[in-house]
Amino acid sequence: MKSFEKFTGLVAPLDRPNVDTDAIIPKQFLKSIRRTGFGPYLFDEWRYLDHGEPDMDCSGRPLNPDFVLNQPRYQGAEILLARDNFGCGSSREHAVWALADYGIRVVIAPSFADIFYSNCGKNGLLAITLPSGEIDRLFREVEASEGYRLTVDLESQTLTTPAGEVIPFEIDPALKERLLQGLDDIAITLQHADEIRAYEARRAREAPWLFPARE
Amino acid sequence: MSGRTLYDKLWDDHVVRDNGDGTCLIYIDRHLIHEVTSPQAFEGLRLAGRRPWRVDADLAVSDHNVPTTDRDHIDDPVARTQLETLDANCREWNITQFGIHDPRQGIVHVVGPEQGACLPGMTIVCGDSHTSTNGALGALAFGIGTSEVEHVLATQCLVLHKARNMRIRVEGETGPGVTAKDIVLHIIGRIGTAGGTGHAIEFAGSAIRALSMEGRMTVCNMAIEAGARAGMVAVDQTTIDYVRGRPYAPRGELWEQAVEAWSDLHSDEDAVFDRDVVIDAGEIRPVVTWGTSPEMVVPVNGRVPDPARESDPVRRIGMERALEYMDLEPDMPVTEIRIDKVFIGSCTNSRIEDLRAAAEVVRGRKLAPGVKQALVVPGSGLVKRQAEEEGLDRIFTEAGFEWREPGCSMCLGMNPDRLAPGERCASTSNRNFEGRQGPGGRTHLVSPAMAAAAAIAGHFVDVREFLD
């Protein structure tokens, strides 16, 4: 995982609650056995007027002019501003891979679904939770001013608006550390391999039916 | 000190270490694997030069992509590759897999409990959000993403924050025609799709205790639709009777020892919940979802709501958009909504009890002329066999339903079973999101009996009219 560094990026507003992972990346694209290449199909059913299929060349597909990410002013967006319960539904990590592959590095919403939030953290995508009032105001500012950019500084846990106003955000310290350092979760856990083995040995005595292979 | 909740107990039993930063390393007893969310995890393992920690904790079965008709010819080359990739990964690491021609194959969350591979007191994970189903056994079961699948494969553990405790008590007796599906949809309608976010939900109360294991699985299955990764029900005699004698369940002395340990798998009398919701079972009616979120629920004898009466602007816009997508008018009676297709199946409602409930409604009747297709997709090969032994398949086929092979099928339409744009479906599945069952498809979530009644009437109808 790449370490998360401070950056300033264009913000795109997706003004609807309960955006589910089926909408973020529709099922037909889950047949891929790779982690990459999902970006062109992000929000496929909202973004294009025709039906998308895996491995389709998207360059000539008819775009839905009403979908916000298709508007010229939001091209190159790296920050997605969203509403409540973003990423609900299926556990598909493909949703996070698609956002990241498209170029989104930060999603800001009043709340996220649990599995989606966890998947973000595993892929270096920063999901920022802000109070609804703050989100409402950001929606108004983004829509009112073309080229609206936010500076995201994870180290200091702040967003900075174009006017220079600083908005602090909360994040779990352990997650922050992993994102900043780009740490490999599995390598960290495997440092405790002896403790896992000790747990297994104890548990196999207490609840031997859970370890039938040891019988 | 106050007592512990069921979730507290399950959590405590699986702590390998406290990381001291708000997370714990939690041991995973059972890892269910399917073809869609695992290939990248196995590839990650391989690229890092790692190997699975403990393959006897793993059980693999393909379900999402599997055709429900002819299994010998999978036309979609991308789907075929994914199925073959799971086969190859299981062969490479010697992981137990029920292949697509194995009679035990089926939807992973139907197969796990059916085989006794999922047991009370276990931690159970799968790269699938409906893993919560397995919590019905008195287990801590939840869905994970592919990175976590790789993490469990490599370490048999997950790094987790403990969730908050939430209890939903459904007290009293449910009325006629009200099933587990109606109970859980009613709950979601009440607390919302984010109502359980950050919590583990224990479903309790007399109406939950009165449910069969199949019914409890239906309720826990949709915990995720209420925002909770895990749903669970305390162990009681119903649980023990269900698990006894299943192929992977312990036997002999081990069985006695296990049952003794499982008797503690309930919340203590004085346990404290962060949130406690009480629902009067007598208020629950057979329900139908009208919109594109599982919280958009109305009783079948009710009307489609009018967004004009919603005061919250974000919600109002969501309702308007849902009505437009679903092509419905505010205030129209639910029973006037006509359907094109019917789907009885999915990890929510494809167990034997579900098929029996639907068959009871269908028996001796015919599909309404306007219904283009009605599918019955059993949850596993063993459910299918049992249903056939009971003659349920003939009841369905004589009425004009198609009787299929097991798999996820039209719940998410990854295989060829899906809705065409604009088609409206009475579905026993769990998600009515836009495009879930096919691009432009319109999904109404209902119980198996309600889906069957809609198939016969051609529109939604109060199943109680069929039960006299």
mmCIF file with all atom_site columns, N, CA, C and O in Angstrom, chain B residues 359 361-368 374 376 388 390-403 455-456:
data_model
loop_
_atom_site.group_PDB
_atom_site.id
_atom_site.type_symbol
_atom_site.label_atom_id
_atom_site.label_alt_id
_atom_site.label_comp_id
_atom_site.label_asym_id
_atom_site.label_entity_id
_atom_site.label_seq_id
_atom_site.pdbx_PDB_ins_code
_atom_site.Cartn_x
_atom_site.Cartn_y
_atom_site.Cartn_z
_atom_site.occupancy
_atom_site.B_iso_or_equiv
_atom_site.pdbx_formal_charge
_atom_site.auth_seq_id
_atom_site.auth_comp_id
_atom_site.auth_asym_id
_atom_site.auth_atom_id
_atom_site.pdbx_PDB_model_num
ATOM 1   N N  . ALA B 1 359 ? -44.693 -23.128 -1.525  1.00 0.00 ? 359 ALA B N  1
ATOM 2   C CA . ALA B 1 359 ? -45.456 -24.215 -2.162  1.00 0.00 ? 359 ALA B CA 1
ATOM 3   C C  . ALA B 1 359 ? -46.869 -24.303 -1.586  1.00 0.00 ? 359 ALA B C  1
ATOM 4   O O  . ALA B 1 359 ? -47.829 -24.611 -2.306  1.00 0.00 ? 359 ALA B O  1
ATOM 5   N N  . VAL B 1 361 ? -48.761 -21.947 -0.734  1.00 0.00 ? 361 VAL B N  1
ATOM 6   C CA . VAL B 1 361 ? -49.596 -20.943 -1.402  1.00 0.00 ? 361 VAL B CA 1
ATOM 7   C C  . VAL B 1 361 ? -49.892 -21.357 -2.848  1.00 0.00 ? 361 VAL B C  1
ATOM 8   O O  . VAL B 1 361 ? -50.994 -21.157 -3.362  1.00 0.00 ? 361 VAL B O  1
ATOM 9   N N  . VAL B 1 362 ? -48.875 -21.953 -3.485  1.00 0.00 ? 362 VAL B N  1
ATOM 10  C CA . VAL B 1 362 ? -48.966 -22.250 -4.915  1.00 0.00 ? 362 VAL B CA 1
ATOM 11  C C  . VAL B 1 362 ? -49.824 -23.489 -5.205  1.00 0.00 ? 362 VAL B C  1
ATOM 12  O O  . VAL B 1 362 ? -50.484 -23.576 -6.245  1.00 0.00 ? 362 VAL B O  1
ATOM 13  N N  . ARG B 1 363 ? -49.831 -24.418 -4.280  1.00 0.00 ? 363 ARG B N  1
ATOM 14  C CA . ARG B 1 363 ? -50.456 -25.734 -4.492  1.00 0.00 ? 363 ARG B CA 1
ATOM 15  C C  . ARG B 1 363 ? -51.832 -25.632 -5.173  1.00 0.00 ? 363 ARG B C  1
ATOM 16  O O  . ARG B 1 363 ? -52.731 -24.940 -4.700  1.00 0.00 ? 363 ARG B O  1
ATOM 17  N N  . GLY B 1 364 ? -51.942 -26.303 -6.317  1.00 0.00 ? 364 GLY B N  1
ATOM 18  C CA . GLY B 1 364 ? -53.222 -26.354 -7.011  1.00 0.00 ? 364 GLY B CA 1
ATOM 19  C C  . GLY B 1 364 ? -53.598 -25.086 -7.766  1.00 0.00 ? 364 GLY B C  1
ATOM 20  O O  . GLY B 1 364 ? -54.695 -24.972 -8.281  1.00 0.00 ? 364 GLY B O  1
ATOM 21  N N  . ARG B 1 365 ? -52.665 -24.121 -7.828  1.00 0.00 ? 365 ARG B N  1
ATOM 22  C CA . ARG B 1 365 ? -52.978 -22.869 -8.527  1.00 0.00 ? 365 ARG B CA 1
ATOM 23  C C  . ARG B 1 365 ? -52.030 -22.690 -9.708  1.00 0.00 ? 365 ARG B C  1
ATOM 24  O O  . ARG B 1 365 ? -51.078 -23.447 -9.884  1.00 0.00 ? 365 ARG B O  1
ATOM 25  N N  . LYS B 1 366 ? -52.274 -21.650 -10.481 1.00 0.00 ? 366 LYS B N  1
ATOM 26  C CA . LYS B 1 366 ? -51.446 -21.384 -11.673 1.00 0.00 ? 366 LYS B CA 1
ATOM 27  C C  . LYS B 1 366 ? -50.902 -19.966 -11.632 1.00 0.00 ? 366 LYS B C  1
ATOM 28  O O  . LYS B 1 366 ? -51.541 -19.066 -11.089 1.00 0.00 ? 366 LYS B O  1
ATOM 29  N N  . LEU B 1 367 ? -49.744 -19.804 -12.270 1.00 0.00 ? 367 LEU B N  1
ATOM 30  C CA . LEU B 1 367 ? -49.173 -18.459 -12.432 1.00 0.00 ? 367 LEU B CA 1
ATOM 31  C C  . LEU B 1 367 ? -50.181 -17.561 -13.132 1.00 0.00 ? 367 LEU B C  1
ATOM 32  O O  . LEU B 1 367 ? -50.859 -18.005 -14.057 1.00 0.00 ? 367 LEU B O  1
ATOM 33  N N  . ALA B 1 368 ? -50.227 -16.301 -12.722 1.00 0.00 ? 368 ALA B N  1
ATOM 34  C CA . ALA B 1 368 ? -51.096 -15.352 -13.419 1.00 0.00 ? 368 ALA B CA 1
ATOM 35  C C  . ALA B 1 368 ? -50.580 -15.166 -14.847 1.00 0.00 ? 368 ALA B C  1
ATOM 36  O O  . ALA B 1 368 ? -49.373 -15.224 -15.085 1.00 0.00 ? 368 ALA B O  1
ATOM 37  N N  . ALA B 1 374 ? -41.250 -17.207 -13.436 1.00 0.00 ? 374 ALA B N  1
ATOM 38  C CA . ALA B 1 374 ? -41.181 -17.368 -11.981 1.00 0.00 ? 374 ALA B CA 1
ATOM 39  C C  . ALA B 1 374 ? -40.152 -18.454 -11.694 1.00 0.00 ? 374 ALA B C  1
ATOM 40  O O  . ALA B 1 374 ? -40.286 -19.584 -12.160 1.00 0.00 ? 374 ALA B O  1
ATOM 41  N N  . VAL B 1 376 ? -37.811 -20.739 -9.042  1.00 0.00 ? 376 VAL B N  1
ATOM 42  C CA . VAL B 1 376 ? -37.540 -21.223 -7.692  1.00 0.00 ? 376 VAL B CA 1
ATOM 43  C C  . VAL B 1 376 ? -36.124 -21.794 -7.720  1.00 0.00 ? 376 VAL B C  1
ATOM 44  O O  . VAL B 1 376 ? -35.834 -22.711 -8.495  1.00 0.00 ? 376 VAL B O  1
ATOM 45  N N  . GLU B 1 388 ? -37.623 -32.082 -3.465  1.00 0.00 ? 388 GLU B N  1
ATOM 46  C CA . GLU B 1 388 ? -38.123 -33.023 -4.473  1.00 0.00 ? 388 GLU B CA 1
ATOM 47  C C  . GLU B 1 388 ? -38.717 -34.259 -3.798  1.00 0.00 ? 388 GLU B C  1
ATOM 48  O O  . GLU B 1 388 ? -39.739 -34.786 -4.232  1.00 0.00 ? 388 GLU B O  1
ATOM 49  N N  . GLU B 1 390 ? -40.214 -34.224 -1.071  1.00 0.00 ? 390 GLU B N  1
ATOM 50  C CA . GLU B 1 390 ? -41.512 -33.795 -0.533  1.00 0.00 ? 390 GLU B CA 1
ATOM 51  C C  . GLU B 1 390 ? -42.509 -33.432 -1.632  1.00 0.00 ? 390 GLU B C  1
ATOM 52  O O  . GLU B 1 390 ? -43.636 -33.035 -1.340  1.00 0.00 ? 390 GLU B O  1
ATOM 53  N N  . GLY B 1 391 ? -42.060 -33.502 -2.878  1.00 0.00 ? 391 GLY B N  1
ATOM 54  C CA . GLY B 1 391 ? -42.953 -33.212 -4.005  1.00 0.00 ? 391 GLY B CA 1
ATOM 55  C C  . GLY B 1 391 ? -43.164 -31.730 -4.270  1.00 0.00 ? 391 GLY B C  1
ATOM 56  O O  . GLY B 1 391 ? -44.050 -31.346 -5.033  1.00 0.00 ? 391 GLY B O  1
ATOM 57  N N  . LEU B 1 392 ? -42.349 -30.886 -3.651  1.00 0.00 ? 392 LEU B N  1
ATOM 58  C CA . LEU B 1 392 ? -42.537 -29.435 -3.826  1.00 0.00 ? 392 LEU B CA 1
ATOM 59  C C  . LEU B 1 392 ? -42.237 -28.999 -5.256  1.00 0.00 ? 392 LEU B C  1
ATOM 60  O O  . LEU B 1 392 ? -42.873 -28.092 -5.781  1.00 0.00 ? 392 LEU B O  1
ATOM 61  N N  . ASP B 1 393 ? -41.240 -29.659 -5.868  1.00 0.00 ? 393 ASP B N  1
ATOM 62  C CA . ASP B 1 393 ? -40.869 -29.281 -7.238  1.00 0.00 ? 393 ASP B CA 1
ATOM 63  C C  . ASP B 1 393 ? -42.059 -29.408 -8.173  1.00 0.00 ? 393 ASP B C  1
ATOM 64  O O  . ASP B 1 393 ? -42.289 -28.568 -9.030  1.00 0.00 ? 393 ASP B O  1
ATOM 65  N N  . ARG B 1 394 ? -42.847 -30.467 -7.984  1.00 0.00 ? 394 ARG B N  1
ATOM 66  C CA . ARG B 1 394 ? -44.007 -30.681 -8.878  1.00 0.00 ? 394 ARG B CA 1
ATOM 67  C C  . ARG B 1 394 ? -45.081 -29.627 -8.636  1.00 0.00 ? 394 ARG B C  1
ATOM 68  O O  . ARG B 1 394 ? -45.727 -29.156 -9.566  1.00 0.00 ? 394 ARG B O  1
ATOM 69  N N  . ILE B 1 395 ? -45.256 -29.247 -7.371  1.00 0.00 ? 395 ILE B N  1
ATOM 70  C CA . ILE B 1 395 ? -46.239 -28.188 -7.082  1.00 0.00 ? 395 ILE B CA 1
ATOM 71  C C  . ILE B 1 395 ? -45.862 -26.923 -7.853  1.00 0.00 ? 395 ILE B C  1
ATOM 72  O O  . ILE B 1 395 ? -46.708 -26.283 -8.485  1.00 0.00 ? 395 ILE B O  1
ATOM 73  N N  . PHE B 1 396 ? -44.573 -26.607 -7.823  1.00 0.00 ? 396 PHE B N  1
ATOM 74  C CA . PHE B 1 396 ? -44.117 -25.394 -8.520  1.00 0.00 ? 396 PHE B CA 1
ATOM 75  C C  . PHE B 1 396 ? -44.220 -25.538 -10.038 1.00 0.00 ? 396 PHE B C  1
ATOM 76  O O  . PHE B 1 396 ? -44.746 -24.656 -10.712 1.00 0.00 ? 396 PHE B O  1
ATOM 77  N N  . THR B 1 397 ? -43.715 -26.634 -10.554 1.00 0.00 ? 397 THR B N  1
ATOM 78  C CA . THR B 1 397 ? -43.689 -26.749 -12.025 1.00 0.00 ? 397 THR B CA 1
ATOM 79  C C  . THR B 1 397 ? -45.110 -26.857 -12.590 1.00 0.00 ? 397 THR B C  1
ATOM 80  O O  . THR B 1 397 ? -45.396 -26.307 -13.647 1.00 0.00 ? 397 THR B O  1
ATOM 81  N N  . GLU B 1 398 ? -45.999 -27.538 -11.877 1.00 0.00 ? 398 GLU B N  1
ATOM 82  C CA . GLU B 1 398 ? -47.380 -27.644 -12.367 1.00 0.00 ? 398 GLU B CA 1
ATOM 83  C C  . GLU B 1 398 ? -48.073 -26.276 -12.391 1.00 0.00 ? 398 GLU B C  1
ATOM 84  O O  . GLU B 1 398 ? -48.969 -26.036 -13.194 1.00 0.00 ? 398 GLU B O  1
ATOM 85  N N  . ALA B 1 399 ? -47.622 -25.391 -11.524 1.00 0.00 ? 399 ALA B N  1
ATOM 86  C CA . ALA B 1 399 ? -48.207 -24.040 -11.500 1.00 0.00 ? 399 ALA B CA 1
ATOM 87  C C  . ALA B 1 399 ? -47.574 -23.132 -12.560 1.00 0.00 ? 399 ALA B C  1
ATOM 88  O O  . ALA B 1 399 ? -48.050 -22.022 -12.791 1.00 0.00 ? 399 ALA B O  1
ATOM 89  N N  . GLY B 1 400 ? -46.468 -23.603 -13.157 1.00 0.00 ? 400 GLY B N  1
ATOM 90  C CA . GLY B 1 400 ? -45.808 -22.793 -14.187 1.00 0.00 ? 400 GLY B CA 1
ATOM 91  C C  . GLY B 1 400 ? -44.484 -22.172 -13.746 1.00 0.00 ? 400 GLY B C  1
ATOM 92  O O  . GLY B 1 400 ? -43.880 -21.397 -14.489 1.00 0.00 ? 400 GLY B O  1
ATOM 93  N N  . PHE B 1 401 ? -44.016 -22.518 -12.551 1.00 0.00 ? 401 PHE B N  1
ATOM 94  C CA . PHE B 1 401 ? -42.704 -22.033 -12.089 1.00 0.00 ? 401 PHE B CA 1
ATOM 95  C C  . PHE B 1 401 ? -41.596 -22.872 -12.724 1.00 0.00 ? 401 PHE B C  1
ATOM 96  O O  . PHE B 1 401 ? -41.819 -24.020 -13.107 1.00 0.00 ? 401 PHE B O  1
ATOM 97  N N  . GLU B 1 402 ? -40.400 -22.290 -12.799 1.00 0.00 ? 402 GLU B N  1
ATOM 98  C CA . GLU B 1 402 ? -39.228 -23.052 -13.223 1.00 0.00 ? 402 GLU B CA 1
ATOM 99  C C  . GLU B 1 402 ? -38.476 -23.518 -11.973 1.00 0.00 ? 402 GLU B C  1
ATOM 100 O O  . GLU B 1 402 ? -38.251 -22.731 -11.057 1.00 0.00 ? 402 GLU B O  1
ATOM 101 N N  . TRP B 1 403 ? -38.079 -24.755 -11.977 1.00 0.00 ? 403 TRP B N  1
ATOM 102 C CA . TRP B 1 403 ? -37.386 -25.375 -10.839 1.00 0.00 ? 403 TRP B CA 1
ATOM 103 C C  . TRP B 1 403 ? -35.912 -25.500 -11.207 1.00 0.00 ? 403 TRP B C  1
ATOM 104 O O  . TRP B 1 403 ? -35.573 -26.220 -12.132 1.00 0.00 ? 403 TRP B O  1
ATOM 105 N N  . ALA B 1 455 ? -47.217 -14.198 -7.490  1.00 0.00 ? 455 ALA B N  1
ATOM 106 C CA . ALA B 1 455 ? -47.090 -14.951 -8.745  1.00 0.00 ? 455 ALA B CA 1
ATOM 107 C C  . ALA B 1 455 ? -48.456 -15.432 -9.218  1.00 0.00 ? 455 ALA B C  1
ATOM 108 O O  . ALA B 1 455 ? -48.753 -15.416 -10.413 1.00 0.00 ? 455 ALA B O  1
ATOM 109 N N  . ILE B 1 456 ? -49.278 -15.843 -8.284  1.00 0.00 ? 456 ILE B N  1
ATOM 110 C CA . ILE B 1 456 ? -50.600 -16.374 -8.632  1.00 0.00 ? 456 ILE B CA 1
ATOM 111 C C  . ILE B 1 456 ? -51.564 -15.234 -9.012  1.00 0.00 ? 456 ILE B C  1
ATOM 112 O O  . ILE B 1 456 ? -52.343 -15.345 -9.944  1.00 0.00 ? 456 ILE B O  1
#
